[in-house]
Short mmCIF file of C-alpha atoms in Angstrom, two decimals:
data_model
loop_
_atom_site.label_atom_id
_atom_site.label_comp_id
_atom_site.label_asym_id
_atom_site.label_seq_id
_atom_site.Cartn_x
_atom_site.Cartn_y
_atom_site.Cartn_z
CA MET A 9 49.19 -23.37 29.78
CA ARG A 10 51.84 -25.96 30.05
CA ASN A 11 54.00 -26.20 33.22
CA GLN A 12 56.96 -24.05 32.14
CA TYR A 13 59.25 -25.52 34.61
CA GLU A 14 58.37 -29.21 34.17
CA GLU A 15 58.03 -29.15 30.38
CA GLN A 16 60.57 -26.67 29.25
CA ASN A 17 63.38 -26.13 31.79
CA THR A 18 64.34 -29.86 31.75
CA TYR A 19 65.55 -29.30 28.24
CA TYR A 20 67.03 -25.91 28.49
CA ASP A 21 68.98 -26.37 31.78
CA ASN A 22 72.19 -25.34 29.83
CA GLN A 23 70.55 -22.44 27.74
CA TYR A 24 67.87 -20.73 29.72
CA GLN A 25 67.79 -20.16 33.55
CA TYR A 26 64.56 -19.88 35.43
CA GLU A 27 64.08 -18.29 38.72
CA GLN A 28 60.94 -19.17 40.66
CA VAL A 29 59.04 -16.30 42.41
CA ASN A 30 55.98 -16.32 44.59
CA ASN A 31 56.92 -19.76 45.37
CA ASP A 32 59.62 -20.76 47.84
CA ALA A 33 59.90 -24.37 46.68
CA GLU A 34 61.79 -25.00 43.59
CA PRO A 35 59.77 -27.15 41.12
CA PRO A 36 60.98 -30.72 40.60
CA LYS A 37 62.69 -31.59 37.28
CA LYS A 38 61.96 -34.54 35.16
CA LYS A 39 64.73 -36.91 34.34
CA ARG A 40 65.40 -37.46 30.71
CA ASN A 41 65.38 -41.19 29.61
CA LYS A 42 68.47 -42.27 27.77
CA LYS A 43 67.67 -43.96 24.50
CA SER A 44 69.44 -45.10 21.55
CA ASN A 45 69.38 -43.15 18.28
CA GLY A 46 66.77 -44.43 15.79
CA PHE A 47 68.28 -43.36 12.49
CA GLY A 48 70.84 -45.96 11.84
CA LYS A 49 73.53 -43.65 12.74
CA ARG A 50 74.98 -42.27 15.99
CA ALA A 51 73.44 -38.74 16.39
CA THR A 52 74.49 -36.21 19.03
CA LYS A 53 72.38 -36.16 22.18
CA LEU A 54 71.22 -32.76 23.36
CA VAL A 55 69.41 -31.13 26.17
CA ALA A 56 67.96 -28.29 24.09
CA GLY A 57 65.91 -27.40 21.14
CA ALA A 58 62.13 -27.95 21.62
CA ALA A 59 59.43 -28.07 24.28
CA VAL A 60 58.55 -31.61 25.61
CA PHE A 61 55.68 -33.29 23.66
CA GLY A 62 53.79 -36.43 24.72
CA LEU A 63 53.03 -39.37 22.64
CA VAL A 64 49.73 -37.89 21.78
CA ALA A 65 49.30 -34.04 21.91
CA GLY A 66 46.77 -33.27 19.19
CA VAL A 67 45.45 -29.79 18.31
CA VAL A 68 43.26 -28.37 15.61
CA PHE A 69 45.54 -26.47 13.23
CA GLN A 70 44.19 -23.06 12.38
CA GLY A 71 45.62 -19.68 12.27
CA VAL A 72 46.52 -17.84 15.50
CA ASN A 73 47.09 -14.16 15.69
CA TYR A 74 50.44 -13.22 17.24
CA GLY A 75 49.57 -9.50 17.43
CA ALA A 76 46.94 -6.93 16.49
CA ASP A 77 49.11 -4.53 14.56
CA ARG A 78 51.16 -4.89 11.40
CA LEU A 79 54.88 -4.86 11.61
CA PHE A 80 55.38 -1.80 9.66
CA GLY A 81 53.34 1.54 9.73
CA ASN A 82 52.65 1.73 6.06
CA GLY A 83 52.41 -1.96 5.46
CA SER A 84 54.65 -1.63 2.38
CA SER A 85 58.17 -1.88 3.52
CA GLU A 86 60.12 -5.09 3.89
CA ILE A 87 63.30 -5.54 5.90
CA GLN A 88 66.11 -7.39 4.52
CA LEU A 89 69.05 -8.66 6.28
CA ASN A 90 72.30 -7.72 4.49
CA THR A 91 75.35 -9.81 4.84
CA THR A 92 78.09 -7.15 5.01
CA SER A 93 81.60 -6.64 6.47
CA ILE A 94 82.48 -4.05 9.11
CA PRO A 95 82.25 -0.71 7.23
CA ASN A 96 84.91 2.01 6.84
CA GLY A 97 87.85 -0.34 6.98
CA SER A 98 87.27 -1.05 10.74
CA SER A 99 87.70 -4.88 10.29
CA VAL A 100 89.36 -6.31 13.37
CA SER A 101 90.72 -9.27 11.68
CA SER A 102 94.28 -7.76 11.35
CA THR A 103 94.68 -7.69 14.97
CA GLY A 104 93.19 -11.03 15.77
CA SER A 105 92.29 -9.69 19.19
CA VAL A 106 89.34 -11.14 20.96
CA SER A 107 89.10 -7.89 22.91
CA ALA A 108 88.76 -6.04 19.70
CA VAL A 109 86.04 -8.36 18.45
CA ALA A 110 84.02 -7.93 21.58
CA GLN A 111 84.33 -4.23 21.63
CA SER A 112 83.05 -4.11 18.06
CA ALA A 113 80.25 -6.54 18.64
CA MET A 114 78.86 -6.04 21.98
CA PRO A 115 76.79 -2.97 21.25
CA ALA A 116 74.67 -5.22 19.01
CA ILE A 117 74.00 -7.79 21.75
CA VAL A 118 71.29 -7.63 24.27
CA ALA A 119 70.19 -9.49 27.48
CA ILE A 120 66.59 -10.80 27.39
CA THR A 121 64.34 -11.41 30.43
CA SER A 122 61.06 -13.00 29.97
CA THR A 123 58.29 -13.62 32.51
CA VAL A 124 56.20 -16.73 32.35
CA GLU A 125 53.06 -17.53 34.16
CA SER A 126 52.10 -21.15 35.17
CA ILE A 127 49.25 -22.78 37.12
CA GLN A 128 50.20 -24.82 40.19
CA TYR A 129 48.09 -27.05 42.41
CA GLY A 130 48.42 -27.17 46.09
CA PHE A 131 47.99 -30.10 48.53
CA PHE A 132 44.24 -30.11 48.47
CA ASN A 133 44.28 -29.45 44.62
CA GLN A 134 43.58 -25.83 44.99
CA GLN A 135 44.71 -23.78 42.04
CA TYR A 136 47.14 -20.79 42.14
CA LYS A 137 49.25 -18.85 39.90
CA THR A 138 53.23 -18.42 39.89
CA GLU A 139 55.57 -16.52 37.93
CA GLY A 140 58.99 -17.40 36.67
CA THR A 141 61.58 -15.32 35.03
CA GLY A 142 64.09 -16.37 32.47
CA SER A 143 67.33 -15.12 31.06
CA GLY A 144 68.62 -15.28 27.51
CA SER A 145 70.42 -13.23 24.87
CA GLY A 146 69.63 -11.59 21.56
CA ILE A 147 71.06 -9.79 18.66
CA ILE A 148 70.03 -6.52 17.08
CA ILE A 149 69.52 -7.54 13.46
CA ALA A 150 67.40 -4.66 12.02
CA LYS A 151 66.00 -1.18 12.41
CA ASP A 152 63.30 0.82 10.73
CA GLU A 153 61.68 4.15 11.66
CA ASP A 154 59.62 2.81 14.39
CA ASN A 155 61.42 -0.29 15.81
CA LEU A 156 64.55 -2.08 16.59
CA TYR A 157 64.38 -5.95 15.73
CA VAL A 158 66.25 -8.49 17.87
CA ALA A 159 66.80 -12.09 17.02
CA THR A 160 66.79 -14.66 19.69
CA ASN A 161 65.85 -18.34 20.29
CA ASN A 162 62.16 -19.41 20.35
CA HIS A 163 62.79 -21.20 23.65
CA VAL A 164 64.04 -17.95 25.20
CA ILE A 165 60.71 -16.30 24.96
CA GLU A 166 58.28 -19.16 24.46
CA ASP A 167 55.03 -18.76 26.40
CA ALA A 168 56.32 -15.34 27.95
CA THR A 169 53.70 -13.10 29.14
CA LYS A 170 56.23 -10.31 29.33
CA VAL A 171 59.57 -9.68 27.53
CA GLN A 172 62.32 -6.99 28.54
CA VAL A 173 65.38 -6.21 26.77
CA THR A 174 68.61 -4.80 28.41
CA PHE A 175 70.87 -2.95 26.04
CA TYR A 176 74.62 -2.56 26.18
CA SER A 177 75.59 0.57 28.21
CA GLY A 178 79.19 0.86 27.07
CA SER A 179 80.40 0.15 30.53
CA PRO A 180 81.67 -3.19 31.95
CA ASP A 181 78.96 -2.90 34.61
CA SER A 182 76.01 -4.64 32.76
CA SER A 183 73.67 -3.37 35.55
CA GLU A 184 73.92 0.01 34.00
CA GLY A 185 72.15 -1.05 30.67
CA GLU A 186 68.82 0.41 29.84
CA ILE A 187 65.84 -1.90 30.22
CA VAL A 188 63.02 -1.55 27.85
CA ASP A 189 59.79 -3.64 27.19
CA ALA A 190 59.78 -5.47 23.93
CA THR A 191 56.95 -7.36 22.02
CA ILE A 192 57.12 -10.70 20.29
CA VAL A 193 56.93 -10.16 16.50
CA GLY A 194 56.91 -13.89 15.78
CA THR A 195 58.43 -17.38 16.29
CA ASP A 196 59.54 -20.33 14.36
CA PRO A 197 59.71 -23.22 16.87
CA ASP A 198 61.08 -25.86 14.43
CA SER A 199 64.23 -23.69 13.83
CA ASP A 200 64.17 -22.52 17.38
CA LEU A 201 64.25 -18.82 16.25
CA ALA A 202 62.22 -15.68 17.18
CA VAL A 203 62.20 -11.99 16.85
CA VAL A 204 61.11 -9.35 19.27
CA LYS A 205 60.75 -5.68 18.63
CA VAL A 206 61.49 -2.60 20.72
CA PRO A 207 59.90 0.83 19.91
CA VAL A 208 62.60 3.22 19.06
CA LYS A 209 60.74 6.04 20.91
CA ASN A 210 61.13 4.18 24.03
CA ILE A 211 64.78 4.04 23.96
CA SER A 212 66.79 6.89 25.43
CA GLU A 213 69.08 8.92 23.07
CA LYS A 214 72.07 7.94 25.01
CA THR A 215 71.33 4.18 24.45
CA LEU A 216 70.67 4.89 20.77
CA GLY A 217 74.08 6.37 20.54
CA ILE A 218 75.81 3.47 21.92
CA ILE A 219 73.98 0.32 20.41
CA LYS A 220 73.93 -0.61 16.73
CA VAL A 221 72.84 -3.24 14.32
CA ALA A 222 74.88 -6.29 14.15
CA SER A 223 76.96 -6.98 11.04
CA LEU A 224 76.04 -10.33 9.66
CA GLY A 225 78.69 -12.63 8.31
CA ASP A 226 78.33 -15.46 5.58
CA SER A 227 78.32 -18.74 7.62
CA ASP A 228 78.92 -20.58 4.30
CA GLU A 229 82.44 -19.18 4.20
CA VAL A 230 83.35 -20.58 7.72
CA THR A 231 86.12 -23.17 7.76
CA LEU A 232 87.22 -25.79 10.24
CA GLY A 233 89.65 -24.41 12.90
CA GLN A 234 88.44 -20.77 12.39
CA GLN A 235 88.61 -18.70 15.54
CA VAL A 236 85.20 -17.41 16.89
CA VAL A 237 84.00 -15.57 19.79
CA ALA A 238 80.64 -16.22 21.68
CA ILE A 239 78.84 -13.45 23.29
CA GLY A 240 75.78 -13.80 25.61
CA ASN A 241 74.02 -13.03 28.78
CA ALA A 242 75.75 -15.96 30.74
CA LEU A 243 73.86 -17.12 33.91
CA GLY A 244 71.64 -14.03 33.65
CA TYR A 245 74.59 -11.87 35.00
CA GLY A 246 75.09 -9.74 31.79
CA GLN A 247 77.25 -9.91 28.77
CA SER A 248 80.23 -12.32 28.87
CA ILE A 249 82.82 -13.22 26.37
CA THR A 250 84.23 -16.65 25.53
CA SER A 251 86.40 -17.64 22.49
CA GLY A 252 87.44 -20.78 20.74
CA TYR A 253 87.39 -22.45 17.35
CA VAL A 254 84.87 -23.93 14.91
CA SER A 255 85.04 -27.65 15.71
CA ALA A 256 82.64 -29.04 13.11
CA LEU A 257 80.39 -27.79 10.22
CA ASN A 258 76.80 -29.01 9.36
CA ARG A 259 76.77 -31.21 12.39
CA GLU A 260 73.36 -32.96 12.45
CA VAL A 261 72.38 -32.76 16.00
CA GLN A 262 69.31 -34.98 17.30
CA LEU A 263 66.97 -33.07 19.46
CA GLU A 264 63.98 -34.61 21.32
CA ASP A 265 61.80 -34.56 18.27
CA LYS A 266 63.73 -33.15 15.48
CA THR A 267 67.05 -33.02 13.88
CA MET A 268 69.04 -29.63 13.16
CA THR A 269 72.04 -28.83 11.23
CA LEU A 270 74.30 -26.68 13.49
CA THR A 271 77.81 -25.23 13.66
CA GLN A 272 79.86 -26.87 16.36
CA THR A 273 82.40 -24.78 18.44
CA ASP A 274 84.53 -25.33 21.59
CA ALA A 275 83.86 -21.74 22.77
CA ALA A 276 81.83 -22.05 25.99
CA ILE A 277 78.05 -21.58 25.57
CA ASN A 278 76.82 -21.20 29.21
CA PRO A 279 73.33 -21.04 30.53
CA GLY A 280 71.74 -17.83 29.42
CA ASN A 281 73.82 -17.53 26.34
CA SER A 282 70.88 -19.00 24.12
CA GLY A 283 70.11 -16.41 21.45
CA GLY A 284 73.51 -14.73 21.63
CA ALA A 285 76.08 -14.39 18.86
CA LEU A 286 78.84 -16.49 17.45
CA ILE A 287 81.13 -14.17 15.86
CA ASN A 288 84.18 -14.35 13.34
CA MET A 289 87.34 -12.32 13.82
CA ASN A 290 85.85 -9.57 11.63
CA GLY A 291 83.27 -8.95 14.16
CA GLU A 292 80.43 -10.38 11.92
CA VAL A 293 77.74 -12.71 13.35
CA ILE A 294 77.99 -16.16 11.67
CA GLY A 295 75.58 -18.07 14.05
CA ILE A 296 73.05 -17.75 16.77
CA ASN A 297 73.99 -19.69 19.92
CA SER A 298 71.31 -22.32 20.55
CA ALA A 299 72.43 -25.49 22.23
CA LYS A 300 75.16 -27.11 24.53
CA TYR A 301 76.14 -30.82 24.61
CA SER A 302 75.07 -32.13 27.90
CA GLU A 303 76.85 -35.39 28.70
CA SER A 304 78.80 -36.40 31.90
CA GLY A 305 82.51 -35.91 31.30
CA VAL A 306 82.08 -33.83 28.01
CA GLU A 307 83.28 -30.32 27.62
CA GLY A 308 83.74 -27.84 24.72
CA MET A 309 80.83 -28.76 22.61
CA GLY A 310 78.60 -25.79 21.85
CA TYR A 311 76.27 -25.21 18.85
CA ALA A 312 74.96 -22.23 16.97
CA ILE A 313 72.31 -22.00 14.12
CA PRO A 314 74.32 -20.90 11.05
CA MET A 315 73.48 -17.50 9.93
CA ALA A 316 72.80 -18.80 6.37
CA THR A 317 70.11 -20.91 7.93
CA ALA A 318 68.72 -18.24 10.21
CA LYS A 319 68.61 -15.30 7.86
CA PRO A 320 65.65 -16.13 5.61
CA ILE A 321 63.66 -17.33 8.46
CA LEU A 322 64.22 -14.13 10.42
CA GLU A 323 63.47 -12.04 7.38
CA ASP A 324 60.01 -14.03 7.05
CA ILE A 325 59.30 -13.47 10.63
CA MET A 326 59.86 -9.72 10.37
CA ASN A 327 58.10 -9.09 7.07
CA GLU A 328 54.99 -11.28 7.50
CA SER A 329 52.30 -9.19 8.96
CA SER A 330 50.04 -10.48 11.53
CA VAL A 331 46.52 -11.70 10.33
CA PRO A 332 43.30 -10.19 11.64
CA GLU A 333 41.08 -13.06 13.29
CA ASN A 334 38.42 -12.73 10.65
CA GLN A 335 41.07 -13.44 7.96
CA GLN A 336 42.86 -16.25 9.60
CA ALA A 337 43.48 -19.50 7.82
CA TYR A 338 41.99 -22.87 8.57
CA LEU A 339 43.53 -26.26 7.55
CA GLY A 340 41.18 -28.86 9.25
CA ILE A 341 43.21 -31.53 10.77
CA THR A 342 44.17 -32.90 14.24
CA GLY A 343 47.67 -34.12 14.75
CA SER A 344 50.79 -34.41 16.94
CA THR A 345 54.43 -34.43 16.82
CA VAL A 346 56.36 -37.57 15.86
CA SER A 347 58.34 -37.72 19.12
CA ASP A 348 61.14 -40.00 20.07
CA GLN A 349 58.71 -41.76 22.66
CA TYR A 350 56.53 -42.63 19.66
CA ARG A 351 59.52 -44.10 17.74
CA GLN A 352 60.40 -46.32 20.63
CA TYR A 353 57.02 -48.09 19.99
CA MET A 354 56.58 -47.71 16.11
CA GLY A 355 60.17 -48.13 14.98
CA THR A 356 62.92 -45.76 14.03
CA ASP A 357 61.94 -45.59 10.23
CA ILE A 358 58.92 -43.21 11.02
CA PRO A 359 59.83 -39.84 9.54
CA SER A 360 60.13 -36.62 11.70
CA GLY A 361 57.17 -34.40 11.18
CA VAL A 362 53.50 -33.89 12.29
CA TYR A 363 51.37 -37.05 12.30
CA VAL A 364 47.87 -36.33 10.92
CA ALA A 365 45.35 -38.03 13.22
CA THR A 366 42.15 -36.91 11.62
CA VAL A 367 41.10 -34.92 8.62
CA THR A 368 37.88 -33.03 9.00
CA THR A 369 35.08 -33.65 6.30
CA ASP A 370 35.02 -31.02 3.63
CA SER A 371 37.85 -29.20 4.96
CA PRO A 372 40.70 -27.59 2.95
CA ALA A 373 42.94 -30.52 3.94
CA GLU A 374 40.66 -33.04 2.79
CA LYS A 375 39.85 -31.30 -0.48
CA GLY A 376 43.74 -30.91 -1.08
CA GLY A 377 44.22 -34.69 -0.72
CA LEU A 378 45.54 -35.01 2.77
CA TYR A 379 44.78 -38.31 4.51
CA ALA A 380 44.92 -39.58 8.12
CA ASN A 381 48.17 -41.15 9.02
CA ASP A 382 50.04 -38.84 6.61
CA ILE A 383 53.16 -37.18 8.14
CA ILE A 384 53.61 -33.57 7.19
CA VAL A 385 57.37 -32.71 6.73
CA LYS A 386 57.17 -29.35 4.86
CA PHE A 387 55.08 -26.38 4.71
CA ASN A 388 55.82 -24.60 1.37
CA ASP A 389 59.62 -24.70 1.47
CA ARG A 390 59.92 -24.80 5.14
CA ASP A 391 60.84 -27.96 7.20
CA VAL A 392 58.14 -29.03 9.59
CA SER A 393 59.29 -30.97 12.69
CA THR A 394 56.59 -30.20 15.33
CA MET A 395 53.03 -29.25 15.56
CA ASP A 396 53.97 -26.03 17.17
CA GLY A 397 56.14 -25.20 14.13
CA LEU A 398 53.23 -26.07 11.81
CA GLN A 399 50.94 -23.84 13.73
CA SER A 400 53.24 -21.16 13.69
CA LEU A 401 53.72 -21.18 9.86
CA LEU A 402 49.85 -21.63 9.49
CA SER A 403 49.20 -18.60 11.70
CA ARG A 404 50.87 -16.23 9.23
CA LYS A 405 48.75 -17.24 6.31
CA LYS A 406 45.41 -15.65 5.30
CA ALA A 407 42.20 -17.66 4.22
CA GLY A 408 42.25 -18.29 0.50
CA GLU A 409 45.95 -18.44 0.25
CA THR A 410 47.31 -21.45 -1.50
CA VAL A 411 50.10 -23.56 0.09
CA THR A 412 52.17 -26.66 -0.62
CA LEU A 413 52.35 -29.36 1.81
CA THR A 414 55.02 -32.16 1.58
CA VAL A 415 53.94 -35.36 3.24
CA LYS A 416 55.40 -38.74 3.89
CA ARG A 417 52.77 -41.51 3.10
CA GLN A 418 53.08 -45.20 3.97
CA ASN A 419 52.40 -47.56 1.04
CA GLN A 420 51.18 -51.24 1.16
CA ASN A 421 54.85 -52.45 1.70
CA GLY A 422 55.22 -50.23 4.72
CA GLU A 423 57.56 -47.85 2.83
CA TYR A 424 57.15 -44.05 3.14
CA THR A 425 56.98 -42.24 -0.16
CA GLU A 426 56.93 -38.45 -0.50
CA LYS A 427 54.04 -36.48 -2.03
CA GLU A 428 53.40 -32.80 -2.63
CA LEU A 429 49.83 -31.47 -2.05
CA THR A 430 48.46 -28.19 -3.03
CA ILE A 431 45.97 -26.88 -0.60
CA LYS A 432 43.80 -23.77 -0.65
CA LEU A 433 43.27 -22.73 2.92
CA GLY A 434 40.00 -21.93 4.22
CA LYS A 435 38.67 -19.30 6.63
CA LYS A 436 38.81 -19.90 10.43
CA THR A 437 35.16 -19.12 10.85
CA GLU A 438 34.35 -21.92 8.43
CA SER A 439 35.59 -24.39 11.07
CA ILE A 440 33.03 -23.36 13.82
CA LYS A 441 30.53 -25.91 12.64
CA ASN A 442 33.16 -28.56 12.79
CA GLN A 443 34.61 -27.56 16.19
CA GLN A 444 32.37 -29.90 18.27
CA GLU A 445 32.83 -32.91 15.88
CA GLN A 446 36.57 -32.19 15.85
CA GLN A 447 36.72 -32.05 19.62
CA ASN A 448 34.89 -35.30 20.03
CA ASN A 449 37.38 -36.98 17.62
CA GLN A 450 40.38 -35.45 19.41
CA ASN A 451 39.04 -36.69 22.79
CA SER A 452 38.81 -40.19 21.53
CA TYR A 453 42.25 -39.77 20.01
CA ASN A 454 43.77 -38.62 23.21
CA ASN A 455 42.11 -41.56 25.08
CA GLY A 456 43.89 -44.07 22.89
CA ASN A 457 40.83 -44.82 20.70
CA TYR A 458 41.53 -43.52 17.25
CA TYR A 459 38.36 -42.99 15.01
CA ASN A 460 38.89 -41.79 11.59
CA ASN A 461 36.97 -38.35 10.66
CA GLY A 462 36.50 -37.75 6.99
CA SER A 463 39.28 -39.00 4.77
CA SER A 464 40.57 -42.39 5.55
CA SER A 465 44.07 -43.57 5.04
CA PRO A 466 44.76 -44.79 1.58
CA ASN A 467 46.15 -48.02 3.11
CA ASN A 468 43.32 -48.62 5.58
CA GLU A 469 45.62 -48.10 8.49
CA ASN A 470 43.14 -46.67 10.79
CA GLU A 471 44.58 -48.43 13.84
CA PHE A 472 47.95 -46.73 13.48
CA TRP A 473 47.83 -45.56 17.10
CA SER A 474 45.27 -47.91 18.51
CA PHE A 475 47.75 -49.74 20.87
CA PHE A 476 48.11 -46.50 23.02
CA ASN A 477 45.01 -47.68 24.98
#
């Protein structure tokens, strides 16, 4: 497992607070290198959004099982998130009161505490395990007969071994809220979204009488200068309220290894607010708080994932069942995220996505026309920015399913052209015979010696990464 403190907390200082336990020394933080934007236009710098990836961090992409059970008991129901106004004429817009908005929305907001285990090494290289706890926020977005579903940011629960949800108690004292264990339903790292579920049977009748499912607004109807309220678990102390205005729409924000299109607000989004709600004056959730601009001397630049963007992704996460191991899909590549560090060496025209290092012989990827040196940018209709994101999407597919991969491929003039490939996924068990060969290739790749496995690049650019020796 990655060192949660070194790899993640550096990028989430403004969203996600870690507290070291079983270890008196606070772990050192890495310094982020300042670098110029490589897209020909000035992009906003963030300290948020995705885990740190090195220049080469390859994996074999094959389905992984997020859980042993289906999301729903009968396997036939699907949850849809409806964009609705506050019912029964109880809209708070007529008053324009932040207090009224808060009272209306707070029962749908939860605090999330996650526990992460990491391996540390002592002075004499002895190995020992430590635990860290993190604080974030979440929004109750759906309910069925068995579970409540809570939306949050992926980085809030990433690598967590335990997740707990604290519900609103109806009291200003957040310590009175009921704490219940939650289970991760699924994640989408590229959009920084995740869903956890809490069994209804584990929640007291008192709490069930207080909490509610959030009313979701239409972020496409949001206008500049519109007043908004941000609610979240600031600093891990419990629910807090800040207010402000929509400062910008469809703001392209450059993260460490991807670009996100977000809503900008001057409502303070403090540490621990990640996964909380950005709410309009009707009490409707129009965004999921995700990032805060971190630059010396800059204030009032918070960001939220628009609900129009988040809604279909959250629905997919909730409605796609986990896949049994003997049915898990297999693609047959090794690859890595195209990171900012990589662009420093190769140039800023390299597309964002997943760089394909090798393609296994006779694999679904090879049969579908995928080549080494291709860059995967879409999986079906979903954007792909990181290898974690691709792996997450693949993990929810069964062997035998057909998917469409959109790739960027470099031609003889050095220009990238887009191609769509139709690939029938294989079965994970089919990859066993290729595991040793794949591992040997990956070891060579990680050592900076790239050897093509299976399909070659159509442009004979097999030394694409060779200078990383």
